[in-house]
Each structure stands twice: as structure tokens, then as C-alpha cells.
Coordinates of C-alpha atoms (C1' of nucleotides) in Angstrom, one line a residue:
Chain A
X11 CA -38.9 21.0 -68.2
X12 CA -40.6 20.2 -64.9
X13 CA -39.2 21.9 -61.8
X14 CA -38.7 19.9 -58.7
X15 CA -36.5 20.5 -55.7
X16 CA -33.5 18.3 -55.7
X17 CA -33.3 17.0 -52.1
X18 CA -29.7 16.2 -51.5
X19 CA -30.4 13.8 -48.7
X20 CA -32.5 11.5 -50.9
X21 CA -30.5 12.2 -54.1
X22 CA -29.2 8.9 -55.3
X23 CA -27.0 10.6 -57.7
X24 CA -25.4 12.8 -55.1
X25 CA -24.3 9.8 -53.0
X26 CA -22.5 8.3 -56.0
X27 CA -21.1 11.4 -57.6
X28 CA -17.8 13.2 -57.1
X29 CA -17.8 15.5 -54.0
X30 CA -17.4 18.7 -56.0
X31 CA -20.6 18.2 -57.9
X32 CA -22.5 18.4 -54.7
X33 CA -21.6 22.1 -54.6
X34 CA -23.8 22.8 -57.6
X35 CA -26.5 20.2 -57.4
X36 CA -28.7 22.1 -54.9
X37 CA -29.1 24.5 -57.8
X38 CA -30.2 21.8 -60.1
X39 CA -33.9 22.3 -59.4
X40 CA -34.9 21.3 -62.9
X41 CA -35.0 17.6 -63.8
X42 CA -36.8 15.6 -66.4
X43 CA -37.4 12.1 -67.6
X44 CA -36.6 11.2 -71.1
X45 CA -38.1 8.3 -73.0
X46 CA -36.1 5.7 -74.8
X47 CA -34.7 7.2 -78.0
X48 CA -35.6 10.8 -77.0
X49 CA -33.0 13.5 -77.7
X50 CA -31.7 15.4 -74.7
X51 CA -29.9 18.0 -76.7
X52 CA -28.8 18.3 -80.3
X53 CA -25.5 19.2 -82.0
X54 CA -25.6 22.7 -83.4
X55 CA -28.0 24.1 -80.9
X56 CA -27.1 26.8 -78.3
X57 CA -25.7 25.4 -75.1
X58 CA -28.4 25.7 -72.4
X59 CA -26.3 24.3 -69.5
X60 CA -24.8 21.2 -68.0
X61 CA -26.7 17.9 -67.6
X62 CA -26.2 15.1 -65.1
X63 CA -27.4 11.6 -65.6
X64 CA -29.5 10.7 -62.6
X65 CA -30.6 7.4 -63.8
X66 CA -30.6 5.5 -67.1
X67 CA -28.2 5.4 -70.1
X68 CA -27.3 8.1 -72.6
X69 CA -25.3 8.1 -75.9
X70 CA -23.1 11.0 -76.9
X71 CA -22.9 11.2 -80.6
X72 CA -22.1 13.2 -83.7
X73 CA -23.7 13.0 -87.2
X74 CA -21.9 13.0 -90.5
X75 CA -23.9 13.5 -93.6
X76 CA -27.4 12.2 -93.6
X77 CA -26.9 8.6 -92.7
X78 CA -23.7 8.2 -90.7
X79 CA -23.2 8.8 -87.1
X80 CA -20.4 8.1 -84.6
X81 CA -21.1 7.5 -81.0
X82 CA -18.4 9.1 -78.9
X83 CA -19.3 7.7 -75.6
X84 CA -22.0 6.2 -73.4
X85 CA -22.8 7.9 -70.1
X86 CA -24.5 6.1 -67.2
X87 CA -25.7 7.0 -63.7
X88 CA -23.7 9.8 -62.0
X89 CA -22.0 11.2 -65.1
X90 CA -22.0 14.7 -66.2
X91 CA -22.8 15.3 -69.9
X92 CA -22.9 18.5 -72.0
X93 CA -19.8 19.9 -70.4
X94 CA -18.3 19.9 -73.9
X95 CA -20.6 22.8 -74.5
X96 CA -18.9 25.0 -71.8
X97 CA -16.2 26.0 -74.3
X98 CA -16.0 29.7 -75.4
X99 CA -18.3 28.9 -78.4
X100 CA -21.7 28.2 -76.8
X101 CA -22.9 25.7 -79.4
X102 CA -23.2 22.0 -78.7
X103 CA -20.7 20.1 -80.8
X104 CA -22.4 16.8 -80.0
X105 CA -25.9 15.4 -79.4
X106 CA -27.1 13.4 -76.5
X107 CA -29.9 10.8 -76.8
X108 CA -31.5 8.6 -74.1
X109 CA -31.1 4.9 -74.8
X110 CA -33.3 3.9 -71.9
X111 CA -35.9 5.6 -69.7
X112 CA -33.5 8.3 -68.3
X113 CA -33.7 10.9 -65.6
X114 CA -31.6 14.1 -66.1
X115 CA -30.7 16.8 -63.7
X116 CA -30.1 20.2 -65.4
X117 CA -28.0 23.2 -64.3
X118 CA -28.2 26.5 -66.2
X119 CA -25.2 27.5 -68.2
X120 CA -25.0 31.0 -66.6
X121 CA -25.2 29.6 -63.1
X122 CA -22.6 27.0 -63.8
X123 CA -20.3 29.6 -65.2
X124 CA -20.7 31.9 -62.2
X125 CA -20.1 29.0 -60.0
X126 CA -16.9 28.3 -61.7
X127 CA -15.7 31.8 -60.9
X128 CA -16.1 31.4 -57.2
X129 CA -15.8 27.7 -56.5
X130 CA -12.2 26.7 -57.1
X131 CA -12.7 23.1 -56.1
X132 CA -15.4 22.8 -58.8
X133 CA -13.1 24.3 -61.4
X134 CA -10.4 21.9 -60.4
X135 CA -12.8 19.0 -60.8
X136 CA -13.9 20.1 -64.2
X137 CA -10.3 20.5 -65.2
X138 CA -9.6 17.0 -64.2
X139 CA -12.7 15.8 -66.0
X140 CA -11.6 17.5 -69.2
X141 CA -8.1 16.2 -69.0
X142 CA -9.4 12.6 -68.5
X143 CA -11.9 12.9 -71.2
X144 CA -9.4 14.3 -73.6
X145 CA -7.0 11.5 -72.9
X146 CA -9.7 8.9 -73.5
X147 CA -10.8 10.7 -76.7
X148 CA -7.3 10.7 -78.1
X149 CA -6.7 7.1 -77.2
X150 CA -9.9 6.3 -79.0
X151 CA -8.8 8.3 -82.0
X152 CA -5.9 6.0 -82.3
X153 CA -8.1 3.0 -82.0
X154 CA -10.4 4.2 -84.7
X155 CA -7.6 5.3 -87.0
X156 CA -5.2 2.4 -86.8
X157 CA -7.0 -0.7 -85.7
X158 CA -9.0 -3.0 -87.9
X159 CA -12.7 -3.9 -87.2
X160 CA -11.8 -6.7 -84.7
X161 CA -9.6 -4.4 -82.7
X162 CA -12.3 -1.7 -82.6
X163 CA -15.1 -4.1 -81.6
X164 CA -12.9 -5.8 -79.0
X165 CA -11.9 -2.4 -77.6
X166 CA -15.6 -1.6 -77.3
X167 CA -16.6 -4.7 -75.5
X168 CA -13.7 -4.3 -73.0
X169 CA -14.8 -0.7 -72.5
X170 CA -18.4 -1.6 -71.9
X171 CA -17.4 -4.2 -69.3
X172 CA -15.0 -1.9 -67.6
X173 CA -17.5 0.9 -67.5
X174 CA -20.8 -0.8 -66.7
X175 CA -19.5 -4.0 -65.0
X176 CA -20.7 -7.6 -65.4
X177 CA -23.2 -9.7 -63.4
X178 CA -22.3 -12.9 -61.5
X179 CA -22.3 -14.9 -64.7
X180 CA -20.0 -12.5 -66.5
X181 CA -22.7 -10.8 -68.7
X182 CA -22.0 -7.2 -69.3
X183 CA -24.6 -5.1 -67.4
X184 CA -25.4 -2.8 -70.3
X185 CA -25.4 -3.7 -74.0
X186 CA -26.7 -1.0 -76.4
X187 CA -28.4 -2.1 -79.6
X188 CA -26.3 -3.7 -82.3
X189 CA -27.0 -0.6 -84.4
X190 CA -25.4 1.6 -81.6
X191 CA -22.5 -0.8 -81.2
X192 CA -21.7 -0.4 -84.8
X193 CA -21.9 3.4 -84.6
X194 CA -19.5 3.3 -81.6
X195 CA -17.0 1.0 -83.3
X196 CA -17.1 3.0 -86.5
X197 CA -18.4 0.2 -88.7
X198 CA -21.6 -1.3 -90.0
X199 CA -24.3 -3.3 -88.4
X200 CA -23.5 -6.4 -90.5
X201 CA -19.8 -6.3 -89.7
X202 CA -20.4 -6.1 -86.0
X203 CA -22.8 -9.0 -86.3
X204 CA -20.4 -11.2 -88.2
X205 CA -17.5 -10.3 -85.8
X206 CA -19.6 -11.2 -82.7
X207 CA -20.9 -14.5 -84.1
X208 CA -17.4 -15.5 -85.1
X209 CA -16.2 -14.9 -81.6
X210 CA -19.2 -16.9 -80.3
X211 CA -18.1 -19.9 -82.3
X212 CA -14.5 -19.5 -81.0
X213 CA -15.8 -19.5 -77.4
X214 CA -14.4 -16.0 -76.8
X215 CA -17.9 -14.6 -76.2
X216 CA -21.2 -16.0 -74.9
X217 CA -24.7 -14.7 -75.7
X218 CA -28.0 -14.6 -73.8
X219 CA -30.5 -12.8 -75.9
X220 CA -28.8 -9.4 -76.6
X221 CA -26.5 -9.7 -73.6
X222 CA -22.9 -10.5 -74.0
X223 CA -20.3 -12.2 -71.7
X224 CA -16.6 -12.1 -72.3
X225 CA -15.3 -15.7 -71.8
X226 CA -11.7 -15.3 -73.0
X227 CA -10.4 -11.8 -72.2
X228 CA -6.9 -12.6 -73.3
X229 CA -7.8 -13.5 -76.8
X230 CA -10.0 -10.4 -77.0
X231 CA -7.2 -8.2 -75.8
X232 CA -4.9 -9.7 -78.5
X233 CA -6.9 -7.9 -81.1
X234 CA -6.2 -4.6 -79.6
X235 CA -2.4 -5.1 -79.9
Chain B
X7 CA 18.3 21.4 -69.9
X8 CA 20.1 24.7 -70.1
X9 CA 18.9 27.4 -67.7
X10 CA 18.4 30.9 -69.1
X11 CA 16.4 33.8 -67.8
X12 CA 13.4 34.3 -70.0
X13 CA 13.3 38.0 -70.5
X14 CA 9.7 38.9 -71.1
X15 CA 10.5 42.1 -72.9
X16 CA 12.4 40.4 -75.7
X17 CA 10.3 37.2 -75.6
X18 CA 8.8 36.8 -79.0
X19 CA 6.6 34.1 -77.8
X20 CA 5.1 36.3 -75.1
X21 CA 4.0 39.0 -77.5
X22 CA 2.0 36.5 -79.5
X23 CA 0.7 34.3 -76.7
X24 CA -2.6 34.5 -74.9
X25 CA -2.5 37.0 -72.0
X26 CA -2.8 34.5 -69.3
X27 CA 0.3 32.5 -70.2
X28 CA 2.3 35.6 -69.4
X29 CA 1.6 35.1 -65.7
X30 CA 3.6 31.9 -65.7
X31 CA 6.2 32.5 -68.3
X32 CA 8.6 34.5 -66.0
X33 CA 8.9 31.2 -64.2
X34 CA 9.9 29.4 -67.4
X35 CA 13.6 29.9 -66.8
X36 CA 14.5 26.7 -68.6
X37 CA 14.5 26.5 -72.3
X38 CA 16.2 24.4 -74.8
X39 CA 16.7 23.9 -78.5
X40 CA 15.7 20.6 -80.1
X41 CA 17.1 19.4 -83.4
X42 CA 15.0 18.1 -86.2
X43 CA 13.6 14.7 -85.3
X44 CA 14.5 15.0 -81.6
X45 CA 12.0 13.8 -79.1
X46 CA 10.8 16.4 -76.6
X47 CA 9.0 14.0 -74.3
X48 CA 7.8 10.4 -74.7
X49 CA 4.5 8.7 -74.1
X50 CA 4.6 6.6 -70.9
X51 CA 7.2 8.7 -69.1
X52 CA 6.4 10.7 -66.0
X53 CA 5.1 14.2 -66.6
X54 CA 7.8 16.7 -65.9
X55 CA 5.8 19.9 -66.7
X56 CA 4.3 22.0 -69.4
X57 CA 6.1 23.0 -72.6
X58 CA 5.7 26.0 -74.8
X59 CA 6.7 26.1 -78.4
X60 CA 8.8 29.3 -78.7
X61 CA 9.9 28.7 -82.3
X62 CA 9.7 25.8 -84.7
X63 CA 7.2 23.0 -85.4
X64 CA 6.3 20.0 -83.2
X65 CA 4.2 16.9 -83.8
X66 CA 2.1 15.4 -81.0
X67 CA 1.8 11.6 -81.6
X68 CA 0.9 8.2 -80.2
X69 CA 2.4 4.9 -81.2
X70 CA 0.5 1.7 -81.7
X71 CA 2.4 -1.5 -82.0
X72 CA 5.9 -1.4 -83.3
X73 CA 5.3 0.3 -86.7
X74 CA 2.1 2.3 -86.6
X75 CA 1.7 5.8 -85.2
X76 CA -1.0 8.4 -85.3
X77 CA -0.2 12.1 -85.3
X78 CA -2.8 13.9 -83.1
X79 CA -1.8 17.4 -83.9
X80 CA 0.9 19.8 -85.1
X81 CA 1.9 22.6 -82.8
X82 CA 3.7 25.8 -83.9
X83 CA 5.0 29.0 -82.4
X84 CA 3.1 30.1 -79.3
X85 CA 1.3 26.9 -78.5
X86 CA 1.4 25.1 -75.3
X87 CA 2.1 21.3 -75.4
X88 CA 2.2 18.7 -72.8
X89 CA -0.9 20.0 -71.0
X90 CA -2.5 16.6 -71.6
X91 CA -0.1 15.4 -68.9
X92 CA -1.6 17.7 -66.3
X93 CA -4.4 15.1 -65.7
X94 CA -4.5 13.3 -62.3
X95 CA -2.4 10.5 -63.7
X96 CA 1.0 12.1 -64.2
X97 CA 2.1 9.9 -67.1
X98 CA 2.3 11.3 -70.6
X99 CA -0.3 9.7 -72.8
X100 CA 1.4 11.1 -75.9
X101 CA 4.8 11.9 -77.3
X102 CA 6.1 15.2 -78.8
X103 CA 8.8 15.3 -81.5
X104 CA 10.4 18.4 -83.1
X105 CA 9.9 18.5 -86.9
X106 CA 12.3 21.4 -87.3
X107 CA 14.9 23.2 -85.2
X108 CA 12.6 24.0 -82.3
X109 CA 13.0 26.2 -79.2
X110 CA 11.0 25.0 -76.2
X111 CA 10.1 26.9 -73.0
X112 CA 9.6 24.6 -70.0
X113 CA 7.6 25.1 -66.8
X114 CA 7.8 22.6 -63.9
X115 CA 4.7 20.6 -63.2
X116 CA 4.7 21.4 -59.5
X117 CA 5.0 25.1 -60.2
X118 CA 2.3 25.0 -62.8
X119 CA 0.0 23.2 -60.4
X120 CA 0.5 25.6 -57.6
X121 CA 0.0 28.5 -60.0
X122 CA -3.3 27.0 -61.0
X123 CA -4.4 27.1 -57.4
X124 CA -3.9 30.8 -56.9
X125 CA -4.3 32.2 -60.5
X126 CA -7.9 31.9 -61.4
X127 CA -7.4 33.6 -64.8
X128 CA -4.8 31.0 -65.7
X129 CA -7.1 28.2 -64.7
X130 CA -9.9 29.6 -66.8
X131 CA -7.6 29.8 -69.7
X132 CA -6.6 26.2 -69.3
X133 CA -10.2 25.2 -69.0
X134 CA -10.9 26.9 -72.3
X135 CA -7.9 25.3 -73.9
X136 CA -9.0 21.9 -72.8
X137 CA -12.6 22.4 -74.0
X138 CA -11.4 23.6 -77.4
X139 CA -8.9 20.8 -77.7
X140 CA -11.5 18.2 -76.8
X141 CA -14.0 19.6 -79.3
X142 CA -11.3 19.4 -82.0
X143 CA -10.3 15.9 -80.9
X144 CA -13.8 14.6 -81.1
X145 CA -14.4 16.2 -84.5
X146 CA -11.3 14.5 -85.7
X147 CA -12.5 11.2 -84.2
X148 CA -15.5 11.4 -86.5
X149 CA -13.3 12.3 -89.5
X150 CA -11.1 9.3 -88.9
X151 CA -13.9 6.9 -88.2
X152 CA -16.4 7.8 -90.9
X153 CA -14.6 9.4 -93.8
X154 CA -12.7 7.6 -96.5
X155 CA -9.1 8.5 -97.4
X156 CA -9.9 11.4 -99.6
X157 CA -12.0 13.0 -96.9
X158 CA -9.3 12.5 -94.3
X159 CA -6.5 13.9 -96.5
X160 CA -8.7 16.8 -97.6
X161 CA -9.5 17.6 -94.0
X162 CA -5.8 17.6 -93.2
X163 CA -4.8 20.0 -96.0
X164 CA -7.6 22.4 -95.0
X165 CA -6.4 22.2 -91.4
X166 CA -2.8 22.9 -92.3
X167 CA -3.8 25.9 -94.3
X168 CA -6.1 27.2 -91.6
X169 CA -3.5 26.7 -88.9
X170 CA -0.3 27.8 -90.6
X171 CA -1.6 30.0 -93.3
X172 CA -0.4 30.3 -96.9
X173 CA 2.0 32.6 -98.7
X174 CA 1.1 35.1 -101.4
X175 CA 1.0 32.4 -104.0
X176 CA -1.3 30.2 -101.9
X177 CA 1.3 27.7 -100.8
X178 CA 0.7 26.4 -97.3
X179 CA 3.4 27.7 -95.0
X180 CA 4.2 24.5 -93.4
X181 CA 4.1 21.0 -95.0
X182 CA 5.3 18.1 -92.9
X183 CA 7.0 15.1 -94.6
X184 CA 4.7 12.8 -96.6
X185 CA 5.4 10.2 -94.0
X186 CA 4.0 12.5 -91.3
X187 CA 1.1 13.5 -93.5
X188 CA 0.1 9.8 -93.7
X189 CA 0.4 9.4 -90.0
X190 CA -1.9 12.3 -89.5
X191 CA -4.5 11.2 -92.0
X192 CA -4.4 7.6 -90.6
X193 CA -3.3 6.0 -93.8
X194 CA -0.1 5.0 -95.7
X195 CA 2.6 6.8 -97.4
X196 CA 1.7 5.5 -100.8
X197 CA -2.0 6.3 -100.4
X198 CA -1.3 9.9 -99.5
X199 CA 1.0 10.2 -102.5
X200 CA -1.6 8.8 -104.9
X201 CA -4.3 11.0 -103.5
X202 CA -2.2 14.1 -103.8
X203 CA -1.0 13.4 -107.4
X204 CA -4.6 12.6 -108.4
X205 CA -5.6 16.0 -107.1
X206 CA -2.7 17.6 -108.9
X207 CA -3.9 16.2 -112.2
X208 CA -7.4 17.5 -111.5
X209 CA -6.0 21.0 -110.8
X210 CA -7.3 20.9 -107.2
X211 CA -3.8 21.2 -105.9
X212 CA -0.5 22.6 -107.1
X213 CA 3.0 21.6 -106.0
X214 CA 6.3 23.3 -105.7
X215 CA 8.8 20.8 -104.4
X216 CA 7.2 19.6 -101.2
X217 CA 5.0 22.6 -100.8
X218 CA 1.3 22.4 -101.6
X219 CA -1.2 25.0 -102.6
X220 CA -4.9 24.6 -102.6
X221 CA -6.3 25.8 -106.0
X222 CA -9.9 24.6 -105.7
X223 CA -11.1 24.8 -102.1
X224 CA -14.7 23.9 -103.0
X225 CA -13.9 20.6 -104.6
X226 CA -11.6 19.8 -101.7
X227 CA -14.3 20.5 -99.2
X228 CA -16.7 18.3 -101.1
X229 CA -14.7 15.3 -100.0
X230 CA -15.4 16.2 -96.3
X231 CA -19.1 16.1 -96.8
Chain C
dC20 C1' -53.2 -11.4 -88.7
dG21 C1' -50.8 -8.1 -91.4
dT22 C1' -47.1 -4.9 -91.0
dT23 C1' -43.0 -3.3 -89.5
dT24 C1' -38.6 -3.7 -87.6
dC25 C1' -34.7 -6.3 -86.4
dT26 C1' -31.7 -10.4 -87.2
dT27 C1' -29.1 -13.4 -90.1
dT28 C1' -26.8 -14.9 -94.1
dG29 C1' -24.9 -14.9 -98.9
dA30 C1' -22.6 -12.7 -102.7
dA31 C1' -20.6 -8.9 -105.3
dT32 C1' -17.7 -5.1 -105.2
dA33 C1' -14.5 -1.5 -104.1
dC34 C1' -11.3 0.7 -101.3
dG35 C1' -7.0 0.8 -99.6
dG36 C1' -3.0 -1.6 -97.7
dT37 C1' 1.1 -4.4 -98.9
dC38 C1' 4.8 -5.7 -101.6
dA39 C1' 8.0 -5.1 -105.1
dA40 C1' 10.5 -2.7 -108.4
dC41 C1' 12.4 1.3 -110.5
dT42 C1' 14.1 6.1 -110.6
dC43 C1' 16.7 9.7 -109.0
dA44 C1' 19.6 12.6 -106.1
dG45 C1' 23.1 13.0 -103.0
dG46 C1' 26.8 11.2 -100.4
dT47 C1' 31.0 8.2 -99.8
dG48 C1' 35.2 6.2 -100.7
dG49 C1' 38.4 4.1 -103.8
Chain D
dC7 C1' 36.2 10.8 -111.7
dC8 C1' 33.6 6.8 -111.3
dA9 C1' 31.4 2.9 -108.9
dC10 C1' 28.6 2.0 -105.3
dC11 C1' 25.4 2.7 -101.8
dT12 C1' 21.5 4.7 -99.5
dG13 C1' 17.1 6.7 -98.8
dA14 C1' 13.3 9.1 -100.5
dG15 C1' 10.0 9.6 -104.3
dT16 C1' 7.0 7.1 -107.8
dT17 C1' 4.4 3.7 -109.8
dG18 C1' 2.2 -0.9 -110.8
dA19 C1' 0.0 -5.2 -109.5
dC20 C1' -2.2 -8.0 -106.2
dC21 C1' -5.1 -9.2 -102.6
dG22 C1' -7.6 -9.0 -98.1
dT23 C1' -10.9 -6.7 -95.4
dA24 C1' -15.0 -4.6 -94.8
dT25 C1' -18.8 -2.3 -97.0
dT26 C1' -22.8 -2.6 -99.8
dC27 C1' -26.7 -4.8 -101.6
dA28 C1' -30.2 -8.1 -101.4
dA29 C1' -33.2 -11.3 -99.4
dA30 C1' -35.1 -14.6 -96.3
dG31 C1' -36.3 -15.6 -91.6
dA32 C1' -37.8 -14.1 -86.8
dA33 C1' -39.7 -11.2 -83.5
dA34 C1' -42.4 -7.3 -82.1
dC35 C1' -46.5 -4.6 -82.4
dG36 C1' -50.8 -2.7 -83.3

DNA sequence: CGTTTCTTTGAATACGGTCAACTCAGGTGG
DNA sequence: CCACCTGAGTTGACCGTATTCAAAGAAACG
């Protein structure tokens, strides 16, 4: 991992990140660019530290068996990943993979831990982050367990729009591959495809290449109820 | 809620609980007994504080629509519940319901928060608790999203045994109602029933009234792979 | 230009949810 | 004591949804 000094003044990430992260970012002297599809860290390996997405898009995922995987979340610019590994057991329960050309800031585990012991504001921040992530995780558990495919896909599209925003024409700014969409919704490639084209016919969605726009939010939300 | 002084010396809970909780328990002067089926707190209501299970069994659950519910977890003696409500948004994302005669210790939200600001050990503890809970939650997300019914039911039985233990004959110490088992495994009453009786025929499980013993752990674990 | 990878569609299949009925135990009231 | 009711446990049959398999078409890539 290439070492560079993270200059706070010109640090795009730092201007968009929560205040408390700034306390530790001067220590993030290691950063690296990951190519599309490259793995940032892998489930089952020892936790090296915390990672911040400086630029790009990352998927957080778990494997099951040889073929199946579930994407837990997508993380974009300004988000901290790898904090799940800060639990007592220092083994990553999840993997992170770059979906685009992605720049990652890295903070050593030991440094982060010692920082937590002296910087109370940081600890509080992390506590909030955990609490929020846990709430989202449990809400999603309900979605995956109880809703049918339409509900899950609908939920995913609304999440993507909420999280990454849409351009002036309503197209969601970031659309992962269909394969990844399926892995997020807990279904198969073909089923996602069928669901999306059905909604295109019903004028609920519009397409432009791979990009998706939500035309009728109300009918989409109906599937999640 | 009836006020009683929580005498630490005679507090069963305190002898079995993590050290750090002791710091706040002297403040838990309110405790109450809940009858079987009684709701401790409800999803969507303002967060009043943190709750500790002193004695009994509690389910943590979320509703979806009118009929469907998912049980996120079961909590027994010594466990803290309601900590999910300590997030920035002070509204419970989940409900808690007593499954047995249950005694609950209660700590005010404001007190708990101010305690977090001065007691670093407590904060660290809570951080660990969150990290662990999040890991479990995400593992369960994968289970619910990717495994078939057998995998989910199997996973549930193994969890119950791990969490609540088994008696000398191998019968799991706590078995919730079949209805609740179904709500935990994300399936229906009938399907849980069929799965369990199938496994009884195959000598993987044994029954004694409502109680269940795992006879062949290996074959059960095979369903989760 | 051939090869690979992704997209699109059709058809077969299986899993699991829904509905209905039947049993059985326990409680209630005549 | 019996008739009735209720609710949980048990089982069978049916059917819809979503997965799986297969194959053809389109696009990307060396």
C-alpha cells in the first residue's frame, strides 16, 4: 500500500465527512487505488484496520457456499467501511470489493483503537454509526425475510435513489451491475431482469442503457407494504 | 412502573452480567414484572430507556403489514434489550414482548446517555455489544436471504441450543411456541411443523411435548451449508 | 473475426405458502 | 354428566412464485 500524506486542506473526503472522522484522518497516511472488481479486504481474514472510501463505489458482501453471495450494502464517497471488524473478534465477517475505480484511505487497527480510548467524540460517533447501521440491518432483515421479490427489488431501487441521488432527468446516479442488484435483493439475475422489464412496461421505471429512473414512486412503494 | 431499590448484593442479574453493566445498575431503581405475552415496549414509540432482562424470556420483533412479523432475537436472563433505541433517532425500531413471566430492570434514557459521557468503560462495552449484535444480524441476513427453509430452521435450532443450553438428556432448555419459531425462521407455522416432524422421522431430532433435542448435529449442520 | 461475456426470453420444475378439514384437549355452562 | 365451544396441533391438496436450465441474440474485447 502506497504511503502518501493526507493533506486535510485538499482532502475532498474530509470536507464531506462527519466532523469526528477528521480527528483520525491525519493519521491515515496510507491510501490506495483499487481497480474495478478488486477486493479491498476479504471475509475471514484478520482485521487490519478501518477503511474510508475517498472516491468510488464499494460493495460490502458475504459469501455462502461456492456460488451464492449476499450484498449487505453499497458504500460511496465519504463512508467508513470495515468498522464491523472492530468487534472483539478481530476477523472480518464480511468482504469489500471495489465496483469502480476506488480510492481508499486506511487507518491501522491499533491506532484506531487507541484513538477510541482517548477521543470521546470519536467513540460517540462510532456508537451512533453502529446504532444506525444495526437499525438498517435489521430493517433489511425483515425485508429479506418477509417480502416477495417485487418488494425486495422495489426496496433496493428506493434505497439506491435515496443514497446516491438522481440526476435532473430522474436517473439514479449509481446503478450496480444486474448481477450485483440480484445479490443485493437476494434473488437471481433472471428474476431481477424480469421484474425490471415488467415495471418498464407498466411505466413505473424508465431505462437508459443500464441506468434506471423511477417514474412512479407511489406504485413502487406499494410493493414494500 | 413500580419503584424498588435494586440491591446489588442480592441482585441475581448483577452476578451474571458483564462487569460494566454494574456501573449503571444501581441507578436501575425501577423494575417490573411482565406477564406472558405482555408487551414491554413497542416499535414506533419514543425510546424511554434501556431494559435489562432480570429473569424470564423476551422476544425482539418487528411487524410487517397487519399479519406478518419477524422475530429478530430472543433475550434471556442477563441480557440488555432496547439498546437499539439509543441511536440518534429516539424511536424504537423494534418491539419487545415477554414470552414468560419476566422481570425487567429499567434505566432512564437520559441517565444512560449521561453515564455514557463519563464512563468510558461502559461506552466501550456498549460498542462491543453493538459490534457483536451487528455481526450476528448480518450473518442472519445472509441466512434469511440465501438459505431454504431447512437451512433457516436448522440454523434456529442450533442457535437456541447454543444460547440457552440443553439439559442432561439433550433437550434444549427453552423452546418458544411453534408460532414464534416460524416467525424467527421467516416461514409459516405449517412449514416449521412439517420440517420438524420430518426430522423426527429421520432421527435427527427428538420430541418431548414441546421440547426438542438435537440427536444428530452433523446432519442438521449440513442444511446450513 | 472469433471468443467471451452479458442480455433476453422461454419452458420446466420445485419449493413453500395458503386453505381447508380433522383431531384432540381443555374449559364452560346448562 | 354431557353438549358445546374454542384454540392449538396435524395433515392433505392445491397452486403461485421464483428458481433453474437452456438457448439464442447482442455487445465487448482481444
